[in-house]
Structure formats: C-alpha cells, structure tokens
Short mmCIF file of C-alpha atoms in Angstrom, two decimals:
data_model
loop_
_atom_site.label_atom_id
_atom_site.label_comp_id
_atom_site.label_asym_id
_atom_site.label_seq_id
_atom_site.Cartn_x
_atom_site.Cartn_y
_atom_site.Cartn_z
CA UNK H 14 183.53 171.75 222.17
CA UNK H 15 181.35 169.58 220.09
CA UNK H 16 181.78 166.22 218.11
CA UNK H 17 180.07 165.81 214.77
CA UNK H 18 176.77 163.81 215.84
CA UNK H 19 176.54 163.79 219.36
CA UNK H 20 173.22 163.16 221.19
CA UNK H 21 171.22 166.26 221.59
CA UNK H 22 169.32 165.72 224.63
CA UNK H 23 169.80 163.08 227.58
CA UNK H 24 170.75 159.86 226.74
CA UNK H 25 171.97 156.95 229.00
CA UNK H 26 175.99 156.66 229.57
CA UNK H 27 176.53 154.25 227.94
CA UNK H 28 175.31 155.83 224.40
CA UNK H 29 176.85 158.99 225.84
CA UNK H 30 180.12 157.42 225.96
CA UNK H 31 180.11 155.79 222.53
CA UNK H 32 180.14 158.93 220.64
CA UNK H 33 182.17 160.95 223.04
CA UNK H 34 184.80 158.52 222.80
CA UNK H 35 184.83 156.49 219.77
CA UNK H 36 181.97 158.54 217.06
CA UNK H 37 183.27 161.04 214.60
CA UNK H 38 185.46 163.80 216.03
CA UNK H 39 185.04 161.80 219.09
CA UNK H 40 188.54 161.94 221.99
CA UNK H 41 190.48 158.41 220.74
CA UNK H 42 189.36 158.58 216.71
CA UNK H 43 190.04 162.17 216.29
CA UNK H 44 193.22 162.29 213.75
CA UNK H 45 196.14 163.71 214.56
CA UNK H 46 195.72 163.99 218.37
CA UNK H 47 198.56 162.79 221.12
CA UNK H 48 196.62 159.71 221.92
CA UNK H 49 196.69 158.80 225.25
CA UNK H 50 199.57 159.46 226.75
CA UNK H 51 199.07 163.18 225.79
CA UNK H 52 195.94 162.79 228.55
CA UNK H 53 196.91 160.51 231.31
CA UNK H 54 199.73 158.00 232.65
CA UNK H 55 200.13 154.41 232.17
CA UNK H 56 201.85 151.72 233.17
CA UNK H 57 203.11 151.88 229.62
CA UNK H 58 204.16 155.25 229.78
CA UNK H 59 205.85 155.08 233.12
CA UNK H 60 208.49 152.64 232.53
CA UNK H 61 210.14 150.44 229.44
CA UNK H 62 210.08 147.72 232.65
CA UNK H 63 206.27 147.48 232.10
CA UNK H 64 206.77 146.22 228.26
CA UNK H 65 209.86 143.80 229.53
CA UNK H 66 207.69 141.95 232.14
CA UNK H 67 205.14 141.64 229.35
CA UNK H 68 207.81 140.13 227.09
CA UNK H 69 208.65 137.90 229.92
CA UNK H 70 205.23 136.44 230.02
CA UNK H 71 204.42 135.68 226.48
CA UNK H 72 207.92 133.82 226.17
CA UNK H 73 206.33 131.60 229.15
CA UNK H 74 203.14 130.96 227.06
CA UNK H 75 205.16 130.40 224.03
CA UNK H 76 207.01 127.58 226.21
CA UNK H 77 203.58 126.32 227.67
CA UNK H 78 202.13 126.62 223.87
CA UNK H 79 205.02 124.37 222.63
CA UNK H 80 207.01 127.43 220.42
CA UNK H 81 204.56 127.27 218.03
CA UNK H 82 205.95 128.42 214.73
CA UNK H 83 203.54 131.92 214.58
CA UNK H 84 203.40 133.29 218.50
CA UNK H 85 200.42 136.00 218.41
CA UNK H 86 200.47 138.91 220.59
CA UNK H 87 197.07 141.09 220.50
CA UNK H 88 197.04 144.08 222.49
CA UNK H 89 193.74 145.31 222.62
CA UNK H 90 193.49 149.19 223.25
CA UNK H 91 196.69 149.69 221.62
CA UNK H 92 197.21 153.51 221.90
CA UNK H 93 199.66 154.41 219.45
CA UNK H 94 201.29 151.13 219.63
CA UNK H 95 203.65 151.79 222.37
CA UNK H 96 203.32 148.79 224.23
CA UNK H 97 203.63 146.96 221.25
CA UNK H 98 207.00 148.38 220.30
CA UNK H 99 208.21 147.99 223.54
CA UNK H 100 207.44 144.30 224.05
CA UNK H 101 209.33 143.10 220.47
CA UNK H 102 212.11 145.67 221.21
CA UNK H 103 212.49 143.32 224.31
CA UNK H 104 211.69 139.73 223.63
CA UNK H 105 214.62 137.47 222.66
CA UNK H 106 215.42 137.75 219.04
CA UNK H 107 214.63 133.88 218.07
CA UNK H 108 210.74 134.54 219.65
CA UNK H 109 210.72 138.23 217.98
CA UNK H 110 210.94 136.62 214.84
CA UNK H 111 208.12 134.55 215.07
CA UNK H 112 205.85 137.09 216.75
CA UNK H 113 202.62 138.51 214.85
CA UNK H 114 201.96 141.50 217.23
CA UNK H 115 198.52 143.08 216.40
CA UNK H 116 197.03 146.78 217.70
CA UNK H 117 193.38 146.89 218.43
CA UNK H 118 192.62 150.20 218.37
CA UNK H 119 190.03 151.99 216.67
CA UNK H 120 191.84 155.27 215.67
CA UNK H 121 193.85 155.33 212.56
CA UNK H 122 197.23 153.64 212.62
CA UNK H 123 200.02 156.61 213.45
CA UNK H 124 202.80 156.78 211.08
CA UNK H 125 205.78 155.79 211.95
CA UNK H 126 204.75 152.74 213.43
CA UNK H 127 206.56 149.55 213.30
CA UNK H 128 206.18 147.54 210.08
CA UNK H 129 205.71 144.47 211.71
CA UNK H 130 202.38 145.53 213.38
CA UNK H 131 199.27 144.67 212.49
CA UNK H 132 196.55 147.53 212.89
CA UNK H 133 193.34 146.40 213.24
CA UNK H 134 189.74 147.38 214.58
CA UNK H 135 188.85 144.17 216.01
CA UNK H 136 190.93 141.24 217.67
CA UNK H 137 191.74 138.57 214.87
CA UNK H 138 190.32 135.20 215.31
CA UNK H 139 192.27 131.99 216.21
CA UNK H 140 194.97 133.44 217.86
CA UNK H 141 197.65 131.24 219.45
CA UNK H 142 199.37 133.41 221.85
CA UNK H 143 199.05 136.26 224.71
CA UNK H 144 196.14 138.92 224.41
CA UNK H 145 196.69 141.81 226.38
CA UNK H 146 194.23 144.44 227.38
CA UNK H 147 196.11 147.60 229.20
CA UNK H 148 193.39 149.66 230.55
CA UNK H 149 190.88 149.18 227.73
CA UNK H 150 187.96 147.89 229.79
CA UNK H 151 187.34 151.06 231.88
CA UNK H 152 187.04 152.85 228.74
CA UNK H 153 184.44 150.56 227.25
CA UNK H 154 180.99 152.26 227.91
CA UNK H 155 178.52 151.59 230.38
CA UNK H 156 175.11 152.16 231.88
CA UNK H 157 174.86 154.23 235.20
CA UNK H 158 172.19 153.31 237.44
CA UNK H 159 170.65 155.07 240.54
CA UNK H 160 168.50 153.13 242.85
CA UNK H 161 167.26 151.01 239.89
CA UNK H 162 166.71 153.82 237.10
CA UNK H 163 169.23 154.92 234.78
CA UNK H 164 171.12 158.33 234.86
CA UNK H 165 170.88 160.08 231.66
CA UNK H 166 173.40 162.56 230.91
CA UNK H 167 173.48 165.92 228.38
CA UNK H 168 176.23 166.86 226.32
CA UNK H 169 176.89 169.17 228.89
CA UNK H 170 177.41 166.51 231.55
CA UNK H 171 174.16 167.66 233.35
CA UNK H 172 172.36 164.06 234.95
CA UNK H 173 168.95 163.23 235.17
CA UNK H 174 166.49 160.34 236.06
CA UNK H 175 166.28 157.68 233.28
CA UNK H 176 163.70 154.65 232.91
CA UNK H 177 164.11 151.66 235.36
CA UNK H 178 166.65 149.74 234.03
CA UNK H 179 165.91 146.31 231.94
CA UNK H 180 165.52 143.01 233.11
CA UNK H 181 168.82 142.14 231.83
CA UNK H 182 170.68 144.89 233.85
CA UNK H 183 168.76 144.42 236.94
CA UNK H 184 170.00 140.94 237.25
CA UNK H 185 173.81 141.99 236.73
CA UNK H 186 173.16 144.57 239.17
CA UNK H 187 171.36 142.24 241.79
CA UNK H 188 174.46 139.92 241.23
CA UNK H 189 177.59 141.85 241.19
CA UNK H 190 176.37 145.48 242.61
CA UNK H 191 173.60 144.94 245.03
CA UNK H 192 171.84 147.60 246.81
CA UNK H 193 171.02 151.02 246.81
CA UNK H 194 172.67 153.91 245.62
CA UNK H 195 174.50 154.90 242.45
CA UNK H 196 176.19 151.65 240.30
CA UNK H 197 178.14 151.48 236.88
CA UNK H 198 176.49 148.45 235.20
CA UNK H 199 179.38 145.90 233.87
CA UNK H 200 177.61 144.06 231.31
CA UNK H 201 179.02 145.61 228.62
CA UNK H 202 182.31 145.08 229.55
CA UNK H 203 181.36 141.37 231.23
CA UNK H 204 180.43 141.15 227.14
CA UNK H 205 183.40 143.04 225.36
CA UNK H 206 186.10 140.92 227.58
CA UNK H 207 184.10 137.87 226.73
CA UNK H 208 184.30 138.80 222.76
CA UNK H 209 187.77 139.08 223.24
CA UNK H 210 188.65 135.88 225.34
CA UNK H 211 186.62 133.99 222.24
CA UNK H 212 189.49 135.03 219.47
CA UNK H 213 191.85 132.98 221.83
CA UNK H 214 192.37 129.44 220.17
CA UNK H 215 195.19 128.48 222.84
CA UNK H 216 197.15 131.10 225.29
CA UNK H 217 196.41 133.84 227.87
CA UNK H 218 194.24 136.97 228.15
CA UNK H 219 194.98 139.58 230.51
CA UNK H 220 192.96 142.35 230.80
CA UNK H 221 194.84 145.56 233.00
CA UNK H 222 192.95 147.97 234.74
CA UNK H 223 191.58 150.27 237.68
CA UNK H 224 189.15 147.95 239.45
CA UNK H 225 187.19 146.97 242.23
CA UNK H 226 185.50 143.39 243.26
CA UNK H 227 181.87 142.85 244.73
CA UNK H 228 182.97 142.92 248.15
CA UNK H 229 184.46 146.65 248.40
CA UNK H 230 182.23 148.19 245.45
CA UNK H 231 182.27 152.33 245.48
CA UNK H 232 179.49 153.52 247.05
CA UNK H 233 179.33 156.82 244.25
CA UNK H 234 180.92 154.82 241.67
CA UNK H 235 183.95 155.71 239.91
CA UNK H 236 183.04 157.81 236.35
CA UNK H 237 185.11 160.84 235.68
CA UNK H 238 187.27 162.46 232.76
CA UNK H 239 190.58 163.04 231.93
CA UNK H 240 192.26 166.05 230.15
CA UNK H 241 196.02 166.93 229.48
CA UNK H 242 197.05 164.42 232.62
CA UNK H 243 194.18 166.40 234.71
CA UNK H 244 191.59 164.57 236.17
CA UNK H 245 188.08 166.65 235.29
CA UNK H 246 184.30 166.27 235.43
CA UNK H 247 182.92 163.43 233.07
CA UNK H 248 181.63 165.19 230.19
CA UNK H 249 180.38 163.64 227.48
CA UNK H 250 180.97 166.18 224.79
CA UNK H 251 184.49 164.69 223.26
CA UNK H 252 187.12 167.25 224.64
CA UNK H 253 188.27 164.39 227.69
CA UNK H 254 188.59 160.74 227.85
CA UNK H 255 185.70 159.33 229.85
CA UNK H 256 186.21 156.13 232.54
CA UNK H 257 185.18 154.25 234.93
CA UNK H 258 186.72 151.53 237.01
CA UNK H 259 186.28 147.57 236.14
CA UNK H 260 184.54 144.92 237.91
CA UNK H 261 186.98 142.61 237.04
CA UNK H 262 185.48 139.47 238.86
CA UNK H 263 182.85 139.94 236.90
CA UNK H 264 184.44 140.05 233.89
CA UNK H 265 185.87 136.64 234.76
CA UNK H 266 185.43 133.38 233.14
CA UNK H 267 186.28 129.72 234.50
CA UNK H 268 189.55 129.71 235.87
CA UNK H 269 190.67 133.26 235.75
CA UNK H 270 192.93 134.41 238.44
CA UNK H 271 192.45 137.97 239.42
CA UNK H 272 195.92 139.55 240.82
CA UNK H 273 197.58 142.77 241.74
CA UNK H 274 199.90 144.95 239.18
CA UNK H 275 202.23 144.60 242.10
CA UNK H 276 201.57 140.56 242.56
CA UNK H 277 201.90 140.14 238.80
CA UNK H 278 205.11 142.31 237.90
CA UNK H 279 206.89 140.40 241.21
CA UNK H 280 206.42 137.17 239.50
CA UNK H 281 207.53 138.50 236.27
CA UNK H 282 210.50 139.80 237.90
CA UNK H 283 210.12 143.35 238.19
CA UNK H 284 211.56 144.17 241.61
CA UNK H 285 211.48 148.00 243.25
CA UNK H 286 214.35 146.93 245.32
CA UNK H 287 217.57 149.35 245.46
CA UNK H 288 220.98 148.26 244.40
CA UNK H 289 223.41 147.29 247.02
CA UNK H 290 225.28 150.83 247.86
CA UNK H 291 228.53 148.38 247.19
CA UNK H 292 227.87 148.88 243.27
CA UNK H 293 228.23 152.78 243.28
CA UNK H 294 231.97 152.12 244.22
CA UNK H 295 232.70 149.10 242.01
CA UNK H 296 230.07 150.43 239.00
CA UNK H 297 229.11 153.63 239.25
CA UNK H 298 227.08 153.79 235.99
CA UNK H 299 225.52 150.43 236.65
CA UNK H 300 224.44 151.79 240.12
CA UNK H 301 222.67 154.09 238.81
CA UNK H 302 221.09 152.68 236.08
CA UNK H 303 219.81 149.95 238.55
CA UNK H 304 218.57 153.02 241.12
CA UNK H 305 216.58 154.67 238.17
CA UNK H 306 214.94 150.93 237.56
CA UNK H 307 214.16 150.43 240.99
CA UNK H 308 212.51 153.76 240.96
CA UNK H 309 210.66 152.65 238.16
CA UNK H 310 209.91 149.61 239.44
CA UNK H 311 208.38 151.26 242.61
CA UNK H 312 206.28 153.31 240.92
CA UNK H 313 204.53 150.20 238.68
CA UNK H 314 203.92 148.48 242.09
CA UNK H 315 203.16 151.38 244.21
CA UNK H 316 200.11 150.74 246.97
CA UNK H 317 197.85 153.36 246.39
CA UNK H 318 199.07 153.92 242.83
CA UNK H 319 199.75 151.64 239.77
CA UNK H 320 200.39 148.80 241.95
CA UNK H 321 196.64 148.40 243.43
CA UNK H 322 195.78 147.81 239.57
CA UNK H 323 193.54 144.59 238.77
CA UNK H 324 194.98 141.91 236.54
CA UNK H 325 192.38 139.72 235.25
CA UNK H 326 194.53 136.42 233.94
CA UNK H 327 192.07 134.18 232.03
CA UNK H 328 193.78 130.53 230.26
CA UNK H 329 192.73 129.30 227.51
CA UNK H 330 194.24 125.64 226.97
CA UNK H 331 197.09 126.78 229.36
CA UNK H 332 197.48 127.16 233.09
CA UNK H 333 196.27 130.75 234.18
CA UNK H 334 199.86 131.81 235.54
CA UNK H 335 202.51 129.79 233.37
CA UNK H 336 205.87 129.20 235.30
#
C-alpha cells in the first residue's frame, strides 16, 4: 500500500518514519483503524493490573504534591485511551474526582471515549501531576546511521548510503553510541522526552519502553515493523507500525532513575506470586481470581518479556520514586 504523500525516493528514517506513521493515511492517524492493540501487545493490553499500579503511583504524587485541588494525569501516546480509562476506573473515588486525565495522541479521538478525557495533540502546559509515556518513545522517529553516514530508506524499505551525518548527530553518537557499525540516533527522542518533561510544573514523568543503555547497545540496532501482532520488515510505506528501541539513559535528565517494568510494578505492588493452595478450599472463586492475577502479574514482569522493559522516572519538584 501507499499513504497520500509519502517520499518518493530515499530519504533518511527519520523523515521516512514521520509520514509512515503520523502523515496523511499514515498507520496511527488513519481513521477508523484498531489502533494499537489491533497490531501489537502492551502492558496495557495484557492486564487491568498494569492501569492499577499506575493508579497507585499518581495517588503517591498526589500525597507528595500536597492533594492539590486539580491532580493532572497526561498520558502521552494514548492509543485509544485505554490506559486512561483504566487508571480512573481504579483510583479511589475522592482522587478520581479531582483528576484531569489528558490523551496525547495524534489520531482523532475514538468515540465512545470517556467524557472526562481530554484529547489533545500536544501535552498541556503547567501540569501538576503524573505524565506517563507507555511505549511512545520507540515510536518517535529517528535517524539511522552506518559507520558515520546515514541509511536512507525507499518506500519499499530498500536501504542505501546517505550523507555523513551532521555535527550535531555525530556528537550524540560519539556520546551515547560509540563505534562502528549500524546506530539509531536518539536525539530526537533525547528532544521529544525533554519537550514533554518541560509541561511538568510539579510531579513525575515516566516514560515506558523497550530499551537499552550505553553499556549493552545492539550491535544491528533494533528497527523493525509490526502488523496484526506479527513482527515484519520495517517498511516505511504506512501498512505497519515502525520502532525502534529507546536509549533511555539518554533520554534522562538530572535525577531520573532508570528501573525495570519488573522493579517498578514490585514497588507498586503488583506481585506474580500464586495464592496459597489453602484458599481453593476455603474460597474457591477468590482462588482463582487471585491465580488469574498472578498470571497476569507474571507476564508484566516476565525476564525476557514485558518485565526487561525500561522505566525512565524523571521528578520534577518531587522525589523520583515517591513512597
């Protein structure tokens, strides 16, 4: 397939990426579509636990922020709002009812959606809360570079050699990705997470994602598609979502704290332990509600799986993992 003015010849990822994604026709704009979740698996997706620990954590930085009488919560890369719906179906009525949740999403609001959410292209400024960013960075495009020269890329997904890349992008790279060999420049996103962090008046940013840090960087890099919960070759043409993993530490800012899903959801209570076989005798229902939660559970903090995802915890006016 096509999307309504893509580049026509070889253009660096990063511009590739743009339209495929987010131009006209392009795989999270195009009305009517599943979103997301039609394509791949979340956190989100996997388990109603996921929005609970997140409820959990913006009632802490509503206690470290005082209760203040409006409590934002800004998810950035909102999907269809799921998260969203699933955090204020959870929080504790008296801090529901100050909550202003906001999506950030650049597709068109889905109907159906909550009234109480806020759809919006960009964050909103001076927000006193929690920003959250579930796997939105690895979809924010990027440069490729091979041995200092960018790879350009058809519509097709055919590669080629580029120009050397600019003075700006050589020093990230010398920083964060040094060496030869193929690298996904981060500047961009290093930018885009900044941007985001600056809306923050008081409260926490988190920012979710597949990610790697400068000491175990991917030798090929990480780029590739998605399609129908298929993982496929990265072509920029529209028809699949388009990633690549985060550099996270470089994303951070003074006094981040970069964690595990799995270090994260244990401190926010989310626990893959079973239920004592006792229960099954005394309540049988309850035993195996808490079974199909600890299954749950295991999958959000699986090693090798959902569990090895980066959380990138950055304060602003609060302490980076509030009590």
């Amino acid at each position: 397939m096509s999307i309504q003015g893509e580049p026509r010849g070889p253009v660096g990822w990063r511009t590739a990426m743009e339209a495929a994604l987010y131009g006209p026709g392009g795989f999270y704009v195009r009305p009517g579509g599943p979103g997301p979740a039609g394509h791949f698996r979340t956190s989100v997706h996997a388990s109603p636990l996921y929005a609970g620990a997140v409820a959990r954590l913006l009632c802490r930085v509503d206690g470290q922020l005082g209760h203040p009488e409006g409590l934002d919560l800004v998810d950035v890369g909102a999907g269809r709002g799921e998260l969203l719906a699933g955090v204020l179906a959870a929080l504790p009525e008296a801090v529901a009812a100050r909550v202003r949740p906001y999506a950030v999403e650049k597709a068109e609001r889905p109907l159906g959606l909550d009234p109480r959410i806020r759809w919006a292209a960009e964050p909103p400024p001076g927000v006193t809360g929690l920003l959250f960013a579930n796997e939105w960075l690895d979809n924010v495009p990027l440069d490729v570079a091979q041995d200092g020269y960018y790879v350009l890329v058809a519509p097709d997904g055919t590669e080629s050699r580029g120009p050397a890349v600019d003075a700006a992008d050589r020093a990230w790279l010398e920083r964060w990705w040094p060496g030869p060999g193929r690298a996904e420049i981060g500047r961009a996103r290093d930018e885009a997470w900044a941007a985001a962090v600056a809306t923050l008046e008081r409260g926490l940013a988190v920012a979710v994602d597949y990610a790697h840090t400068r000491g175990g960087r991917p030798a090929f890099g990480t780029l590739t598609g998605f399609r129908e919960g298929r993982e496929v070759a990265p072509v920029p043409d529209g028809s699949c979502d388009v990633t690549a993993h985060v550099a996270l530490d470089s994303c951070a800012g003074p006094g981040a704290v970069l964690l595990t899903q799995r270090e994260a959801l244990a401190a926010l209570g989310v626990s893959g332990t079973r239920p004592p076989l006792a229960l099954a005798s005394s309540d049988p229902v309850g035993y195996v509600r808490a079974l199909a939660e600890a299954g749950e559970a295991a999958e959000l903090t699986a090693r090798g799986g959902l569990g090895d995802f980066g959380w990138l915890v950055q304060p602003v006016g609060v302490t980076a993992w509030p009590d």
